[in-house]
PDB file of C-alpha atoms in Angstrom:
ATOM      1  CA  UNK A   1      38.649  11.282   7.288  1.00  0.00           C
ATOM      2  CA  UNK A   2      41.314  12.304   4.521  1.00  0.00           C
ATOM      3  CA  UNK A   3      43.411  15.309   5.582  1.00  0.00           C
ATOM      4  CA  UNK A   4      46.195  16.942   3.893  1.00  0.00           C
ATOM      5  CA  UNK A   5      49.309  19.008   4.480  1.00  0.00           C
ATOM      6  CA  UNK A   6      49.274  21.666   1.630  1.00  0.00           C
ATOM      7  CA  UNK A   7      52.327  23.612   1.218  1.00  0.00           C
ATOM      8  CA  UNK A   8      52.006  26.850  -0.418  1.00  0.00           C
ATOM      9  CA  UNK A   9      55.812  28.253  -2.123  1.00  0.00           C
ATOM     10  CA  UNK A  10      55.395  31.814  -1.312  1.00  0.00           C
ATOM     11  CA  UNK A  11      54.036  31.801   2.514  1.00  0.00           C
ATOM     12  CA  UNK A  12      56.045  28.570   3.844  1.00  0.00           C
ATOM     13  CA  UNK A  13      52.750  28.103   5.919  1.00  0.00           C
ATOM     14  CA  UNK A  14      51.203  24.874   6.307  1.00  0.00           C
ATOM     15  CA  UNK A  15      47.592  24.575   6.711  1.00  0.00           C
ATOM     16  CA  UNK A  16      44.579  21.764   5.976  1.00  0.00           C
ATOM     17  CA  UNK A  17      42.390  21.049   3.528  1.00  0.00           C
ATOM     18  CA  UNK A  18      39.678  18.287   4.289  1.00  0.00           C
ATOM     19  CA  UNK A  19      39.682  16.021   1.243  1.00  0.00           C
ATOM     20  CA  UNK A  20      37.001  13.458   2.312  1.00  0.00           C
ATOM     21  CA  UNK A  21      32.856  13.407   1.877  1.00  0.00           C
ATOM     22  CA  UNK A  22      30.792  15.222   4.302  1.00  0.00           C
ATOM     23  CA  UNK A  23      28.352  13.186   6.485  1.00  0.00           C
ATOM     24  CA  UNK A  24      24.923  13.047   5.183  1.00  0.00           C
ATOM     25  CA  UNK A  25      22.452  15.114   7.792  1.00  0.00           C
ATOM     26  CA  UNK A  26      20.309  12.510   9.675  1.00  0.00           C
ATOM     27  CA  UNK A  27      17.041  14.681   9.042  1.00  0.00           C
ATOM     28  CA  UNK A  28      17.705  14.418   5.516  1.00  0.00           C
ATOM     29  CA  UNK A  29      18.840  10.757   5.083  1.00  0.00           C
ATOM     30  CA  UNK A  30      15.449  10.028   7.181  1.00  0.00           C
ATOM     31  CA  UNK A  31      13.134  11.928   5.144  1.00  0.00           C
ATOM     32  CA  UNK A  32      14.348  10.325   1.561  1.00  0.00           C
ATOM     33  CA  UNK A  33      13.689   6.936   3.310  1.00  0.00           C
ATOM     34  CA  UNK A  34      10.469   8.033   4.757  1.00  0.00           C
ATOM     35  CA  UNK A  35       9.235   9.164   0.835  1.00  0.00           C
ATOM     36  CA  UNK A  36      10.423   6.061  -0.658  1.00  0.00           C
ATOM     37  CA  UNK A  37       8.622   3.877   2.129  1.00  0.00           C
ATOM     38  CA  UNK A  38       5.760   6.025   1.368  1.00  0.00           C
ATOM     39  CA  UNK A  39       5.632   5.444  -2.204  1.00  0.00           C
ATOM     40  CA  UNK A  40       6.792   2.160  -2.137  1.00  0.00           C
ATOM     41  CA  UNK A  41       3.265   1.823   0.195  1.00  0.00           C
ATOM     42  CA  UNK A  42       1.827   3.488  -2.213  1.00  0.00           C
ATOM     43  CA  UNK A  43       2.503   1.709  -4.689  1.00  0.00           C
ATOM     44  CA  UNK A  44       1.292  -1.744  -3.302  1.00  0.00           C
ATOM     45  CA  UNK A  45      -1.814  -0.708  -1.935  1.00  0.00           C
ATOM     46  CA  UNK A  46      -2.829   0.916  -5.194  1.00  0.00           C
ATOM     47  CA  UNK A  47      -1.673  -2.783  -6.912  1.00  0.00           C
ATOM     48  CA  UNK A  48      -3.608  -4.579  -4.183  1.00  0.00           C
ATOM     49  CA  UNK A  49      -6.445  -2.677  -5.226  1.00  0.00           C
ATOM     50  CA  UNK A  50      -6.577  -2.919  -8.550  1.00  0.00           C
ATOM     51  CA  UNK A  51      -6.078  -6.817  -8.083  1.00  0.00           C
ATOM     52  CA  UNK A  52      -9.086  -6.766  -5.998  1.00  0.00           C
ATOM     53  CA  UNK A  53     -11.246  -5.417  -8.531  1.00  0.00           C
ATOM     54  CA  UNK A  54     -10.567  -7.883 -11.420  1.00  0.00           C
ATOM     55  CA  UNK A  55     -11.098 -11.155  -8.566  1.00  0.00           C
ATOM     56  CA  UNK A  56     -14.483  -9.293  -7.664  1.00  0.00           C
ATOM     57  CA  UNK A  57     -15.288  -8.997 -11.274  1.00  0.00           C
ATOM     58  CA  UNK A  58     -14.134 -12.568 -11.835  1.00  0.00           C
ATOM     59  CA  UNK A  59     -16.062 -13.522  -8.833  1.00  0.00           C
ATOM     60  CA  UNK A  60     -19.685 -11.441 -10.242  1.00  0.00           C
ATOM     61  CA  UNK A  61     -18.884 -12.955 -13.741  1.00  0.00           C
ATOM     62  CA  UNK A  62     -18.876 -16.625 -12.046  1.00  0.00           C
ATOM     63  CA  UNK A  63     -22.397 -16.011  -9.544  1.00  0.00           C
ATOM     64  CA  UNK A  64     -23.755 -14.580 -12.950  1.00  0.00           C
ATOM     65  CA  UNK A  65     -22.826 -17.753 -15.016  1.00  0.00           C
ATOM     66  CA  UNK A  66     -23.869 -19.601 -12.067  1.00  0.00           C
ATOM     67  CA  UNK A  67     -27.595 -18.466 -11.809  1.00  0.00           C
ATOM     68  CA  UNK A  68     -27.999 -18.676 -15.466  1.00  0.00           C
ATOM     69  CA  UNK A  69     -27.146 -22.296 -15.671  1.00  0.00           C
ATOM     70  CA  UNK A  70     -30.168 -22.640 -13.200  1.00  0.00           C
ATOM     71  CA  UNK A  71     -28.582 -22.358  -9.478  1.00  0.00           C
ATOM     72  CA  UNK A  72     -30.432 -22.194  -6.656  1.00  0.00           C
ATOM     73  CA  UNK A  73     -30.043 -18.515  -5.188  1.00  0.00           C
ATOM     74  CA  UNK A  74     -29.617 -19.529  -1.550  1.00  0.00           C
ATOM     75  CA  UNK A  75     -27.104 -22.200  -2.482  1.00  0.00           C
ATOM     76  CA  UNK A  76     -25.225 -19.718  -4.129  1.00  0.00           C
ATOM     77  CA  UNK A  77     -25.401 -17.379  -1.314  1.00  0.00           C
ATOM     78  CA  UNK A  78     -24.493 -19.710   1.163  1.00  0.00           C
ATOM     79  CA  UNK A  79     -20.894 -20.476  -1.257  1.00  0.00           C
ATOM     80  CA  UNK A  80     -20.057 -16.532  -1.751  1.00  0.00           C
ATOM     81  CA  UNK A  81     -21.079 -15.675   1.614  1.00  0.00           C
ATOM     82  CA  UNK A  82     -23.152 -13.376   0.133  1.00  0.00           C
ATOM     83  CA  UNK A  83     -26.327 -11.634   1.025  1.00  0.00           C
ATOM     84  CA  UNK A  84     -29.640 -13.511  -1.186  1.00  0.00           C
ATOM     85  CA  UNK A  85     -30.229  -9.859  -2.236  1.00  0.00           C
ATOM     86  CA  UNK A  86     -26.248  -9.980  -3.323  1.00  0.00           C
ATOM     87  CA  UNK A  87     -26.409 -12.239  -5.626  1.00  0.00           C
ATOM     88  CA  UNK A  88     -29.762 -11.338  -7.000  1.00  0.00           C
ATOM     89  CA  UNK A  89     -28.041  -7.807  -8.037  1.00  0.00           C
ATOM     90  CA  UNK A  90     -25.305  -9.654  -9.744  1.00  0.00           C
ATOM     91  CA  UNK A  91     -26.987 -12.167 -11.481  1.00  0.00           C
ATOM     92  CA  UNK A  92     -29.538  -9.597 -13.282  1.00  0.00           C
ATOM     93  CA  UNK A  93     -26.678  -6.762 -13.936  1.00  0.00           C
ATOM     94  CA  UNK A  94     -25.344  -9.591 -16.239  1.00  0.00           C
ATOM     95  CA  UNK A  95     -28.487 -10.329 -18.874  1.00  0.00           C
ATOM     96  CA  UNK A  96     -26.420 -11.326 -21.922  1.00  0.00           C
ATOM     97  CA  UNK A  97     -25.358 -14.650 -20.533  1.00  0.00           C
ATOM     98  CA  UNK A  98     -25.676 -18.235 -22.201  1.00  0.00           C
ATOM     99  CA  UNK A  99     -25.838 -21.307 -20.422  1.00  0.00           C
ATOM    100  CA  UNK A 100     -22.350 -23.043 -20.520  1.00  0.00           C
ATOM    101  CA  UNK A 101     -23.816 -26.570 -19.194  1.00  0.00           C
ATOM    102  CA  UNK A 102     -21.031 -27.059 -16.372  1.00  0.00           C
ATOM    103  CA  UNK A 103     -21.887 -28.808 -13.707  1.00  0.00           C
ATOM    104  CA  UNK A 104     -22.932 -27.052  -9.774  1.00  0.00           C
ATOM    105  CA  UNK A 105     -20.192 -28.481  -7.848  1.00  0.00           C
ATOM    106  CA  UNK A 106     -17.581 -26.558 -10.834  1.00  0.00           C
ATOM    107  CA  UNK A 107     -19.500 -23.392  -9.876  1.00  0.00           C
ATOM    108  CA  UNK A 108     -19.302 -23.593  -6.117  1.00  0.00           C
ATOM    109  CA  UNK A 109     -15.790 -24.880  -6.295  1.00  0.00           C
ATOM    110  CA  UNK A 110     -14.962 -21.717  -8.170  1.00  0.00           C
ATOM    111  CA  UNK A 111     -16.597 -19.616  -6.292  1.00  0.00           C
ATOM    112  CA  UNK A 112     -15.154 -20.662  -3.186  1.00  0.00           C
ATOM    113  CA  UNK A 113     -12.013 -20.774  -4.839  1.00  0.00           C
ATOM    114  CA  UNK A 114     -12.147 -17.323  -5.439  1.00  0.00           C
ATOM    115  CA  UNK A 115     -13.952 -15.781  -2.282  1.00  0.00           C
ATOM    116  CA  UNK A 116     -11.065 -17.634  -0.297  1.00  0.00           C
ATOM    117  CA  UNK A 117      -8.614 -15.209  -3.129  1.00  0.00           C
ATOM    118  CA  UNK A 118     -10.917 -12.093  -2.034  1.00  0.00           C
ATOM    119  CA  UNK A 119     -10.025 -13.167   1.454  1.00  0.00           C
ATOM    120  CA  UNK A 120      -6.427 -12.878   1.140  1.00  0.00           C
ATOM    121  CA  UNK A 121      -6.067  -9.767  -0.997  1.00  0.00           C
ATOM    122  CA  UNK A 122      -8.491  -8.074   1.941  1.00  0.00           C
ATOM    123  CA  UNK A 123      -5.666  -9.333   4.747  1.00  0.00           C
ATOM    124  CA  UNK A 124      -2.838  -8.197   3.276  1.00  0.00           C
ATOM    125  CA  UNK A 125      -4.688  -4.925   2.195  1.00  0.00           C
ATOM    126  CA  UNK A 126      -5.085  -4.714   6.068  1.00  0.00           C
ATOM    127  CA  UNK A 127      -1.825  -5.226   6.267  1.00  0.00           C
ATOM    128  CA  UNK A 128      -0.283  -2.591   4.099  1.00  0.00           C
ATOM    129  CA  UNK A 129      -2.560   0.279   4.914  1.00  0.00           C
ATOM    130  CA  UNK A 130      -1.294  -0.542   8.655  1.00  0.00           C
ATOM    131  CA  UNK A 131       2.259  -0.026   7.828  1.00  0.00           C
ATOM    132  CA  UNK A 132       1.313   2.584   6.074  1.00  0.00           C
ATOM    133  CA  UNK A 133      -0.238   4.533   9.077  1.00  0.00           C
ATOM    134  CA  UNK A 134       2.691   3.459  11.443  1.00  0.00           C
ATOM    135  CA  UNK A 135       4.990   4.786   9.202  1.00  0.00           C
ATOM    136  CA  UNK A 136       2.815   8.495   8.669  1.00  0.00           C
ATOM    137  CA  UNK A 137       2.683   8.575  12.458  1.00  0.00           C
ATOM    138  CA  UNK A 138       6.158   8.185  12.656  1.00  0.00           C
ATOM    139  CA  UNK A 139       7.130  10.245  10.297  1.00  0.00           C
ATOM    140  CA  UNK A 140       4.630  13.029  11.952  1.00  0.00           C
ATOM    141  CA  UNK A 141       5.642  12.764  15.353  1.00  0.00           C
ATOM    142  CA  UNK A 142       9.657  13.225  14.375  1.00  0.00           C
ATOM    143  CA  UNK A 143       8.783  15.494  12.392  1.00  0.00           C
ATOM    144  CA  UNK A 144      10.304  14.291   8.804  1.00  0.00           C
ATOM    145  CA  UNK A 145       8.236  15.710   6.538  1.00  0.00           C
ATOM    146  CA  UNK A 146       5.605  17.958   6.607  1.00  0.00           C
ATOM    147  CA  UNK A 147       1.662  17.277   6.105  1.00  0.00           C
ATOM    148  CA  UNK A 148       1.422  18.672   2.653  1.00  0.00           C
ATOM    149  CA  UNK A 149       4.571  16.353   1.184  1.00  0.00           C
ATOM    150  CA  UNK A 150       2.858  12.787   3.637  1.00  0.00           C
ATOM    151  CA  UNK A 151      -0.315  13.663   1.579  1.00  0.00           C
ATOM    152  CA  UNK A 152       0.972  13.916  -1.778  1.00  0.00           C
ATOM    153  CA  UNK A 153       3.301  10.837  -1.137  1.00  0.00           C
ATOM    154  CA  UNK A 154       0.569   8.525   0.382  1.00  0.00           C
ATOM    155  CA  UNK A 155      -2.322   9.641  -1.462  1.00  0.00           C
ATOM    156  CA  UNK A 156      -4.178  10.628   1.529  1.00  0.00           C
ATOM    157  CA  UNK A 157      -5.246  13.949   2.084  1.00  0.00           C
ATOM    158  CA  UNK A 158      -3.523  16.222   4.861  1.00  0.00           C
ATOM    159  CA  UNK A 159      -6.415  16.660   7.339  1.00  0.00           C
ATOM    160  CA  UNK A 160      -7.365  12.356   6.984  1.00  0.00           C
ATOM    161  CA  UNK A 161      -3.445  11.760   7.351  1.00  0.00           C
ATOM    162  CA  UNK A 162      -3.909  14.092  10.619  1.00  0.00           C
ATOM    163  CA  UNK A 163      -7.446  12.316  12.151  1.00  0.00           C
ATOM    164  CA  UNK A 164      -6.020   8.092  10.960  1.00  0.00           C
ATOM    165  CA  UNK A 165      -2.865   9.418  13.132  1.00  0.00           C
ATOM    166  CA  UNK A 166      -4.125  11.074  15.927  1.00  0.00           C
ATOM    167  CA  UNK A 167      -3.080   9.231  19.024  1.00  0.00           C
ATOM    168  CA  UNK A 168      -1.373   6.497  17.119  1.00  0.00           C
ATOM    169  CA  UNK A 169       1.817   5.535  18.962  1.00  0.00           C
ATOM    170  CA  UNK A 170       4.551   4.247  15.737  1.00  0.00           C
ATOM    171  CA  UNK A 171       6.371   0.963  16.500  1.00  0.00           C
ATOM    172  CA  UNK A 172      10.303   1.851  16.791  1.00  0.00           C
ATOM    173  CA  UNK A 173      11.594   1.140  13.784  1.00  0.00           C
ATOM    174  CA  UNK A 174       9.060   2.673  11.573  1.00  0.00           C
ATOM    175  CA  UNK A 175      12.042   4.359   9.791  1.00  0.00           C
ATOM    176  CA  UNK A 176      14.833   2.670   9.367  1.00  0.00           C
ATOM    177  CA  UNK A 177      17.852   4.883  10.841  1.00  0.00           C
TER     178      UNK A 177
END
């Protein structure tokens, strides 16, 4: 804290003058972290997403390629983990497919390959939506922000941000102080 003696020539009083920065206001330092966690969240589950989509396509494009070069259906099943009636669907939503000749093994590996990809875009999808609903629940119970701003932040609407939080108890820490 900076404080100065100010002289003034006509009065020959002396009074102060506070020459330093005021604190920020803990409310307001707490919601600007709690909107960039949010869209930070945002962000990466929307990425995650997106990411998920192309591997699935990647994934349909291979089981496709794979029945047309004369794969058993079950076989392939068993590989994606998929349903018989799974792989079916994808392999006749893809009709203008040539044989490419590679071998079965190169198709299961891939396959496998990229289920066990699927896999791990799916956990960490877990994990981001569930640190995004420990932070909304913290940021509801204190009182941040209000529902309409934690729906247009997350991307959720107000009354699902209200039922996913209901009863939710946020770690400490869910806001950074």
């Amino acid at each position: 804290m900076l404080l100065a003696v100010l002289h003034d020539d006509d009065r020959r009083e002396g009074y102060y003058r506070y020459r330093g920065t005021a604190k920020p206001d803990k409310a307001a330092v707490q919601a600007e972290k709690t909107r960039k966690l949010l869209r930070d969240s945002r962000q990466r589950i929307s990425f995650n997403a997106t990411s998920m989509r192309a591997l699935s396509v990647r994934l349909n494009q291979q089981i496709a390629q794979a029945l047309c070069d004369g794969m058993k259906m079950t076989r392939l099943a068993e590989a994606a983990e998929l349903s018989r009636w799974a792989v079916r669907t994808v392999g006749l939503s893809a009709d203008d497919l040539l044989p490419s000749g590679l071998p079965a093994e190169l198709h299961l590996a891939e396959i496998r390959q990229l289920k066990s990809e699927l896999a791990e875009l799916e956990q960490s999808k877990t994990v981001l939506e569930d640190r995004r609903l420990n932070l909304l629940a913290a940021a509801r119970r204190r009182g941040v922000l209000d529902d309409y701003e934690l729906a247009a932040l997350s991307g959720l609407q107000r009354e699902t941000i209200r039922k996913m939080t209901w009863g939710v108890q946020p770690e400490s820490g869910a806001i950074p102080a």
